[in-house]
Amino acid sequence: MRWPKDAANWPMAEHSRFIDCAPHRWHVQEAGAGPVTLLLHGAGGATQSWRSLFPILQDTRHVIALDLPGQGFTRLGNRQRCGVEKMAADVTTLCRQEGWTPDLIVGHSAGAALALEMTRIDPDVHVIGINAALGKFEGVAGWLFPALAKVLALTPFIPDLFASTASSPTSIRRLIEGTGSRIDEEGLDLYRRLITDRNHVDATLSMMAQWDLSDLLRDLPKHPGKVTLIAGAEDKTVPPDVSEKASKRLPNASFHLLRGVGHLAHEEDPALIARMIEELA
């Protein structure tokens, strides 16, 4: 996506700015004062996923939301840096350059794995994961899905084809409801804008192709910091027991199950998630 061409009515655009920090040009939204809180969206999302939670948190916190490399409005500078370890290193470099020292990192789905990777040796940062994608594909899917993502990412016409076939409102609604969540029309349209952008799709496929959590999952029992895992009971993308099992392997973790919400819990009930963050952080 391109700013300002594609930025009309983009949520929280008044807080947006762009930061050059090699190898990427980052889109960042920043507001508020208080404990530094970094928000990391999941694969295929962008800052828009925090559109209702961000304004609540900024009343009491210094909130920073960013688009991951190549997704949303962040310009991807190196296609080979979309895996969890390299992406975590690049986000950490950005934080250091800007003088941000997060007290709390809130990550959704793959963003939660990224937060845990960033804090593997930092006991002072609390991680809150919302429907944290901390599992591995089992059986044949363990090699087929990543391999398929690699093929798709390397096939020039695939991102264009996906973007065009997923453009109808019906397709978007079916895609989102398939995660176990129901969001408003604004939210659906924002996902439509993302999914119909070739660069966004291409970067998301690259992220999927390079995503390997083997080392992170192996070392969960060594993680030094406080971790809170929140799971929506209706999540059809990442089953709640993924977070529950991970919480039992982490030395200082708690697990909280929320009834009535799915994978996009923070978009379905941002007020509830905000209250939980304030109570648990």
mmCIF file of C-alpha atoms in Angstrom:
data_model
loop_
_atom_site.group_PDB
_atom_site.id
_atom_site.type_symbol
_atom_site.label_atom_id
_atom_site.label_comp_id
_atom_site.label_asym_id
_atom_site.label_seq_id
_atom_site.Cartn_x
_atom_site.Cartn_y
_atom_site.Cartn_z
ATOM 1 C CA MET A 1 0.000 0.000 0.000
ATOM 2 C CA ARG A 2 1.136 3.546 -0.678
ATOM 3 C CA TRP A 3 0.791 6.650 1.459
ATOM 4 C CA PRO A 4 -1.036 8.960 0.899
ATOM 5 C CA LYS A 5 -2.690 7.376 -2.155
ATOM 6 C CA ASP A 6 -4.207 4.490 -0.186
ATOM 7 C CA ALA A 7 -4.547 6.258 3.153
ATOM 8 C CA ALA A 8 -8.010 7.797 2.832
ATOM 9 C CA ASN A 9 -9.923 7.270 6.107
ATOM 10 C CA TRP A 10 -7.163 5.065 7.486
ATOM 11 C CA PRO A 11 -7.723 4.664 11.244
ATOM 12 C CA MET A 12 -5.597 6.880 13.500
ATOM 13 C CA ALA A 13 -3.872 8.480 10.496
ATOM 14 C CA GLU A 14 -3.318 11.622 12.578
ATOM 15 C CA HIS A 15 -0.815 9.613 14.611
ATOM 16 C CA SER A 16 1.020 8.162 11.602
ATOM 17 C CA ARG A 17 4.582 8.851 10.580
ATOM 18 C CA PHE A 18 7.304 7.097 8.606
ATOM 19 C CA ILE A 19 10.718 6.065 9.902
ATOM 20 C CA ASP A 20 13.701 4.908 7.890
ATOM 21 C CA CYS A 21 15.442 2.150 9.817
ATOM 22 C CA ALA A 22 17.372 -0.282 7.666
ATOM 23 C CA PRO A 23 16.377 -2.279 5.832
ATOM 24 C CA HIS A 24 12.748 -1.101 5.919
ATOM 25 C CA ARG A 25 10.746 2.131 5.823
ATOM 26 C CA TRP A 26 8.347 1.734 8.727
ATOM 27 C CA HIS A 27 4.811 3.032 9.143
ATOM 28 C CA VAL A 28 4.319 3.817 12.821
ATOM 29 C CA GLN A 29 1.464 5.257 14.855
ATOM 30 C CA GLU A 30 2.365 6.774 18.220
ATOM 31 C CA ALA A 31 0.355 8.620 20.880
ATOM 32 C CA GLY A 32 -0.164 9.040 24.611
ATOM 33 C CA ALA A 33 2.057 9.183 27.676
ATOM 34 C CA GLY A 34 2.886 6.625 30.342
ATOM 35 C CA PRO A 35 4.264 3.085 30.223
ATOM 36 C CA VAL A 36 5.599 2.317 26.740
ATOM 37 C CA THR A 37 3.293 -0.198 25.075
ATOM 38 C CA LEU A 38 4.153 -1.733 21.697
ATOM 39 C CA LEU A 39 1.369 -3.283 19.598
ATOM 40 C CA LEU A 40 2.283 -5.984 17.047
ATOM 41 C CA HIS A 41 -0.392 -7.162 14.622
ATOM 42 C CA GLY A 42 -0.684 -10.651 13.158
ATOM 43 C CA ALA A 43 0.164 -11.928 9.689
ATOM 44 C CA GLY A 44 -1.963 -10.231 7.049
ATOM 45 C CA GLY A 45 -3.055 -7.398 9.310
ATOM 46 C CA ALA A 46 -1.785 -3.876 9.924
ATOM 47 C CA THR A 47 -2.248 -0.984 12.359
ATOM 48 C CA GLN A 48 -5.956 -0.922 11.478
ATOM 49 C CA SER A 49 -6.459 -3.999 13.664
ATOM 50 C CA TRP A 50 -5.821 -1.795 16.735
ATOM 51 C CA ARG A 51 -8.218 0.963 15.594
ATOM 52 C CA SER A 52 -10.530 0.615 18.624
ATOM 53 C CA LEU A 53 -8.012 -0.550 21.242
ATOM 54 C CA PHE A 54 -5.308 2.059 20.521
ATOM 55 C CA PRO A 55 -7.492 5.103 21.462
ATOM 56 C CA ILE A 56 -8.424 3.505 24.794
ATOM 57 C CA LEU A 57 -4.852 2.625 25.718
ATOM 58 C CA GLN A 58 -3.440 6.019 24.753
ATOM 59 C CA ASP A 59 -5.337 7.630 27.643
ATOM 60 C CA THR A 60 -2.972 5.977 30.133
ATOM 61 C CA ARG A 61 -0.041 4.703 28.039
ATOM 62 C CA HIS A 62 2.549 5.724 25.465
ATOM 63 C CA VAL A 63 1.226 3.500 22.676
ATOM 64 C CA ILE A 64 3.195 2.540 19.566
ATOM 65 C CA ALA A 65 1.670 0.486 16.759
ATOM 66 C CA LEU A 66 3.567 -0.407 13.604
ATOM 67 C CA ASP A 67 3.019 -2.220 10.339
ATOM 68 C CA LEU A 68 5.263 -5.261 9.993
ATOM 69 C CA PRO A 69 7.662 -5.290 7.002
ATOM 70 C CA GLY A 70 5.835 -5.159 3.681
ATOM 71 C CA GLN A 71 2.410 -5.226 5.315
ATOM 72 C CA GLY A 72 0.116 -2.231 5.511
ATOM 73 C CA PHE A 73 2.180 0.873 4.754
ATOM 74 C CA THR A 74 5.618 -0.365 5.831
ATOM 75 C CA ARG A 75 7.905 -0.706 2.818
ATOM 76 C CA LEU A 76 9.766 -4.017 2.740
ATOM 77 C CA GLY A 77 13.481 -3.442 2.247
ATOM 78 C CA ASN A 78 14.676 -7.046 2.191
ATOM 79 C CA ARG A 79 12.450 -10.011 1.279
ATOM 80 C CA GLN A 80 14.731 -12.384 3.185
ATOM 81 C CA ARG A 81 13.961 -10.751 6.564
ATOM 82 C CA CYS A 82 10.366 -11.915 7.042
ATOM 83 C CA GLY A 83 11.036 -14.822 9.416
ATOM 84 C CA VAL A 84 10.414 -14.516 13.146
ATOM 85 C CA GLU A 85 14.046 -14.110 14.235
ATOM 86 C CA LYS A 86 15.028 -11.526 11.624
ATOM 87 C CA MET A 87 11.784 -9.615 11.956
ATOM 88 C CA ALA A 88 12.195 -9.516 15.745
ATOM 89 C CA ALA A 89 15.745 -8.210 15.290
ATOM 90 C CA ASP A 90 14.533 -5.491 12.913
ATOM 91 C CA VAL A 91 11.720 -4.356 15.222
ATOM 92 C CA THR A 92 14.199 -4.289 18.121
ATOM 93 C CA THR A 93 16.597 -2.175 16.059
ATOM 94 C CA LEU A 94 13.764 0.238 15.278
ATOM 95 C CA CYS A 95 12.886 0.534 18.978
ATOM 96 C CA ARG A 96 16.490 1.254 19.899
ATOM 97 C CA GLN A 97 16.866 3.847 17.151
ATOM 98 C CA GLU A 98 13.748 5.680 18.315
ATOM 99 C CA GLY A 99 14.558 5.387 22.017
ATOM 100 C CA TRP A 100 11.544 3.218 22.800
ATOM 101 C CA THR A 101 11.968 0.838 25.740
ATOM 102 C CA PRO A 102 8.704 -1.106 25.926
ATOM 103 C CA ASP A 103 7.346 -2.025 29.317
ATOM 104 C CA LEU A 104 4.662 -4.082 27.609
ATOM 105 C CA ILE A 105 4.351 -5.705 24.191
ATOM 106 C CA VAL A 106 0.879 -6.764 23.090
ATOM 107 C CA GLY A 107 0.956 -9.157 20.163
ATOM 108 C CA HIS A 108 -1.912 -10.657 18.214
ATOM 109 C CA SER A 109 -1.521 -14.120 16.674
ATOM 110 C CA ALA A 110 1.881 -14.192 14.915
ATOM 111 C CA GLY A 111 2.585 -10.841 16.576
ATOM 112 C CA ALA A 112 2.586 -12.642 19.934
ATOM 113 C CA ALA A 113 5.263 -15.054 18.714
ATOM 114 C CA LEU A 114 7.240 -12.071 17.495
ATOM 115 C CA ALA A 115 6.906 -10.420 20.927
ATOM 116 C CA LEU A 116 8.188 -13.547 22.657
ATOM 117 C CA GLU A 117 11.115 -13.751 20.263
ATOM 118 C CA MET A 118 11.987 -10.108 20.988
ATOM 119 C CA THR A 119 11.976 -10.717 24.742
ATOM 120 C CA ARG A 120 13.742 -14.090 24.963
ATOM 121 C CA ILE A 121 16.593 -12.533 26.964
ATOM 122 C CA ASP A 122 14.764 -9.564 28.512
ATOM 123 C CA PRO A 123 13.021 -10.286 31.836
ATOM 124 C CA ASP A 124 11.760 -6.713 32.212
ATOM 125 C CA VAL A 125 9.195 -6.724 29.387
ATOM 126 C CA HIS A 126 5.727 -8.139 29.949
ATOM 127 C CA VAL A 127 4.230 -9.870 26.889
ATOM 128 C CA ILE A 128 0.481 -10.158 26.409
ATOM 129 C CA GLY A 129 -0.478 -12.495 23.588
ATOM 130 C CA ILE A 130 -3.973 -12.403 22.085
ATOM 131 C CA ASN A 131 -4.738 -15.720 20.379
ATOM 132 C CA ALA A 132 -1.011 -16.332 20.176
ATOM 133 C CA ALA A 133 0.086 -18.416 17.190
ATOM 134 C CA LEU A 134 2.521 -20.608 19.124
ATOM 135 C CA GLY A 135 1.852 -23.999 17.593
ATOM 136 C CA LYS A 136 3.440 -25.989 14.796
ATOM 137 C CA PHE A 137 1.702 -27.654 11.872
ATOM 138 C CA GLU A 138 1.361 -31.358 12.544
ATOM 139 C CA GLY A 139 2.093 -34.279 10.217
ATOM 140 C CA VAL A 140 2.108 -33.642 6.482
ATOM 141 C CA ALA A 141 1.055 -30.021 7.018
ATOM 142 C CA GLY A 142 4.367 -29.450 8.763
ATOM 143 C CA TRP A 143 6.194 -29.542 5.455
ATOM 144 C CA LEU A 144 3.389 -28.973 2.948
ATOM 145 C CA PHE A 145 2.027 -25.624 4.182
ATOM 146 C CA PRO A 146 5.380 -23.792 4.492
ATOM 147 C CA ALA A 147 6.498 -25.298 1.173
ATOM 148 C CA LEU A 148 3.274 -24.176 -0.493
ATOM 149 C CA ALA A 149 3.700 -20.659 0.905
ATOM 150 C CA LYS A 150 7.223 -20.555 -0.537
ATOM 151 C CA VAL A 151 5.951 -21.567 -3.974
ATOM 152 C CA LEU A 152 3.174 -18.980 -3.836
ATOM 153 C CA ALA A 153 5.557 -16.265 -2.678
ATOM 154 C CA LEU A 154 7.919 -16.975 -5.568
ATOM 155 C CA THR A 155 5.199 -17.104 -8.237
ATOM 156 C CA PRO A 156 4.810 -13.594 -9.680
ATOM 157 C CA PHE A 157 1.106 -13.745 -10.547
ATOM 158 C CA ILE A 158 -0.138 -15.400 -7.316
ATOM 159 C CA PRO A 159 -0.405 -12.226 -5.165
ATOM 160 C CA ASP A 160 -2.322 -10.489 -7.970
ATOM 161 C CA LEU A 161 -4.612 -13.488 -8.401
ATOM 162 C CA PHE A 162 -5.333 -13.736 -4.687
ATOM 163 C CA ALA A 163 -5.919 -9.997 -4.401
ATOM 164 C CA SER A 164 -8.408 -10.025 -7.260
ATOM 165 C CA THR A 165 -10.353 -13.134 -6.192
ATOM 166 C CA ALA A 166 -10.689 -11.998 -2.566
ATOM 167 C CA SER A 167 -11.943 -8.511 -3.383
ATOM 168 C CA SER A 168 -15.707 -8.993 -3.047
ATOM 169 C CA PRO A 169 -17.424 -8.044 0.219
ATOM 170 C CA THR A 170 -18.861 -11.564 0.416
ATOM 171 C CA SER A 171 -15.401 -13.127 0.162
ATOM 172 C CA ILE A 172 -14.017 -10.821 2.843
ATOM 173 C CA ARG A 173 -16.899 -11.518 5.210
ATOM 174 C CA ARG A 174 -16.520 -15.269 4.672
ATOM 175 C CA LEU A 175 -12.772 -15.024 5.277
ATOM 176 C CA ILE A 176 -13.145 -13.083 8.545
ATOM 177 C CA GLU A 177 -16.036 -15.141 9.862
ATOM 178 C CA GLY A 178 -13.932 -18.212 9.135
ATOM 179 C CA THR A 179 -11.660 -17.075 11.978
ATOM 180 C CA GLY A 180 -14.558 -17.293 14.415
ATOM 181 C CA SER A 181 -14.938 -13.505 14.638
ATOM 182 C CA ARG A 182 -17.581 -11.021 13.592
ATOM 183 C CA ILE A 183 -16.475 -7.418 13.097
ATOM 184 C CA ASP A 184 -18.181 -4.280 11.839
ATOM 185 C CA GLU A 185 -18.448 -3.087 8.242
ATOM 186 C CA GLU A 186 -15.564 -0.645 8.674
ATOM 187 C CA GLY A 187 -13.325 -3.458 9.821
ATOM 188 C CA LEU A 188 -14.352 -5.658 6.914
ATOM 189 C CA ASP A 189 -13.632 -2.897 4.420
ATOM 190 C CA LEU A 190 -10.203 -2.253 5.918
ATOM 191 C CA TYR A 191 -9.302 -5.919 5.511
ATOM 192 C CA ARG A 192 -10.599 -5.754 1.940
ATOM 193 C CA ARG A 193 -8.223 -2.876 1.251
ATOM 194 C CA LEU A 194 -5.308 -4.855 2.654
ATOM 195 C CA ILE A 195 -6.141 -8.137 0.962
ATOM 196 C CA THR A 196 -6.598 -6.517 -2.443
ATOM 197 C CA ASP A 197 -3.158 -4.892 -2.297
ATOM 198 C CA ARG A 198 -0.558 -6.938 -4.158
ATOM 199 C CA ASN A 199 2.420 -5.802 -2.067
ATOM 200 C CA HIS A 200 0.634 -6.581 1.189
ATOM 201 C CA VAL A 201 -0.302 -10.074 -0.003
ATOM 202 C CA ASP A 202 3.205 -10.690 -1.310
ATOM 203 C CA ALA A 203 4.785 -9.725 2.029
ATOM 204 C CA THR A 204 2.302 -11.850 3.970
ATOM 205 C CA LEU A 205 3.136 -14.882 1.824
ATOM 206 C CA SER A 206 6.851 -14.215 2.340
ATOM 207 C CA MET A 207 6.262 -14.103 6.097
ATOM 208 C CA MET A 208 4.408 -17.425 5.987
ATOM 209 C CA ALA A 209 7.125 -19.008 3.876
ATOM 210 C CA GLN A 210 9.901 -17.996 6.276
ATOM 211 C CA TRP A 211 8.054 -18.506 9.576
ATOM 212 C CA ASP A 212 9.768 -21.127 11.733
ATOM 213 C CA LEU A 213 9.098 -21.207 15.476
ATOM 214 C CA SER A 214 11.138 -24.324 16.253
ATOM 215 C CA ASP A 215 13.793 -22.558 18.330
ATOM 216 C CA LEU A 216 11.304 -20.287 20.097
ATOM 217 C CA LEU A 217 8.981 -23.146 21.038
ATOM 218 C CA ARG A 218 11.881 -25.319 22.190
ATOM 219 C CA ASP A 219 13.070 -22.560 24.522
ATOM 220 C CA LEU A 220 9.712 -21.538 26.011
ATOM 221 C CA PRO A 221 10.655 -23.057 29.409
ATOM 222 C CA LYS A 222 13.663 -20.710 29.491
ATOM 223 C CA HIS A 223 11.718 -17.524 28.771
ATOM 224 C CA PRO A 224 12.627 -15.054 31.539
ATOM 225 C CA GLY A 225 9.713 -12.633 31.509
ATOM 226 C CA LYS A 226 6.087 -12.371 32.519
ATOM 227 C CA VAL A 227 3.708 -13.645 29.846
ATOM 228 C CA THR A 228 -0.081 -13.394 29.733
ATOM 229 C CA LEU A 229 -1.904 -15.420 27.077
ATOM 230 C CA ILE A 230 -5.498 -14.515 26.209
ATOM 231 C CA ALA A 231 -7.522 -16.792 23.940
ATOM 232 C CA GLY A 232 -10.956 -16.415 22.375
ATOM 233 C CA ALA A 233 -13.062 -19.526 22.887
ATOM 234 C CA GLU A 234 -14.510 -19.184 19.372
ATOM 235 C CA ASP A 235 -11.138 -18.892 17.625
ATOM 236 C CA LYS A 236 -11.139 -21.129 14.539
ATOM 237 C CA THR A 237 -7.672 -20.046 13.389
ATOM 238 C CA VAL A 238 -5.573 -20.740 16.496
ATOM 239 C CA PRO A 239 -7.374 -23.138 18.870
ATOM 240 C CA PRO A 240 -7.447 -21.856 22.480
ATOM 241 C CA ASP A 241 -5.568 -24.911 23.724
ATOM 242 C CA VAL A 242 -2.486 -23.672 21.840
ATOM 243 C CA SER A 243 -2.213 -20.780 24.296
ATOM 244 C CA GLU A 244 -3.178 -22.933 27.256
ATOM 245 C CA LYS A 245 -0.469 -25.508 26.494
ATOM 246 C CA ALA A 246 2.128 -22.779 25.885
ATOM 247 C CA SER A 247 1.277 -21.132 29.224
ATOM 248 C CA LYS A 248 2.090 -24.389 31.018
ATOM 249 C CA ARG A 249 5.537 -24.509 29.423
ATOM 250 C CA LEU A 250 6.405 -20.905 30.229
ATOM 251 C CA PRO A 251 7.868 -20.341 33.717
ATOM 252 C CA ASN A 252 5.919 -17.164 34.515
ATOM 253 C CA ALA A 253 2.717 -17.263 32.490
ATOM 254 C CA SER A 254 -1.034 -17.114 32.963
ATOM 255 C CA PHE A 255 -3.841 -18.181 30.630
ATOM 256 C CA HIS A 256 -7.224 -16.504 30.244
ATOM 257 C CA LEU A 257 -10.095 -17.853 28.132
ATOM 258 C CA LEU A 258 -12.670 -15.380 26.799
ATOM 259 C CA ARG A 259 -16.106 -16.626 25.846
ATOM 260 C CA GLY A 260 -17.964 -15.239 22.853
ATOM 261 C CA VAL A 261 -15.013 -13.942 20.812
ATOM 262 C CA GLY A 262 -12.821 -15.462 18.123
ATOM 263 C CA HIS A 263 -9.437 -14.861 16.566
ATOM 264 C CA LEU A 264 -9.940 -11.083 16.296
ATOM 265 C CA ALA A 265 -10.963 -10.686 19.943
ATOM 266 C CA HIS A 266 -9.311 -7.255 20.242
ATOM 267 C CA GLU A 267 -11.448 -5.980 17.362
ATOM 268 C CA GLU A 268 -14.658 -7.620 18.565
ATOM 269 C CA ASP A 269 -14.466 -6.370 22.166
ATOM 270 C CA PRO A 270 -11.683 -3.770 22.509
ATOM 271 C CA ALA A 271 -13.068 -2.421 25.796
ATOM 272 C CA LEU A 272 -12.774 -5.851 27.420
ATOM 273 C CA ILE A 273 -9.233 -6.366 26.106
ATOM 274 C CA ALA A 274 -8.253 -2.883 27.328
ATOM 275 C CA ARG A 275 -9.584 -3.649 30.810
ATOM 276 C CA MET A 276 -7.675 -6.907 30.883
ATOM 277 C CA ILE A 277 -4.476 -5.187 29.812
ATOM 278 C CA GLU A 278 -4.813 -2.627 32.600
ATOM 279 C CA GLU A 279 -5.623 -5.277 35.191
ATOM 280 C CA LEU A 280 -2.960 -7.783 34.134
ATOM 281 C CA ALA A 281 -0.071 -5.555 33.036
#
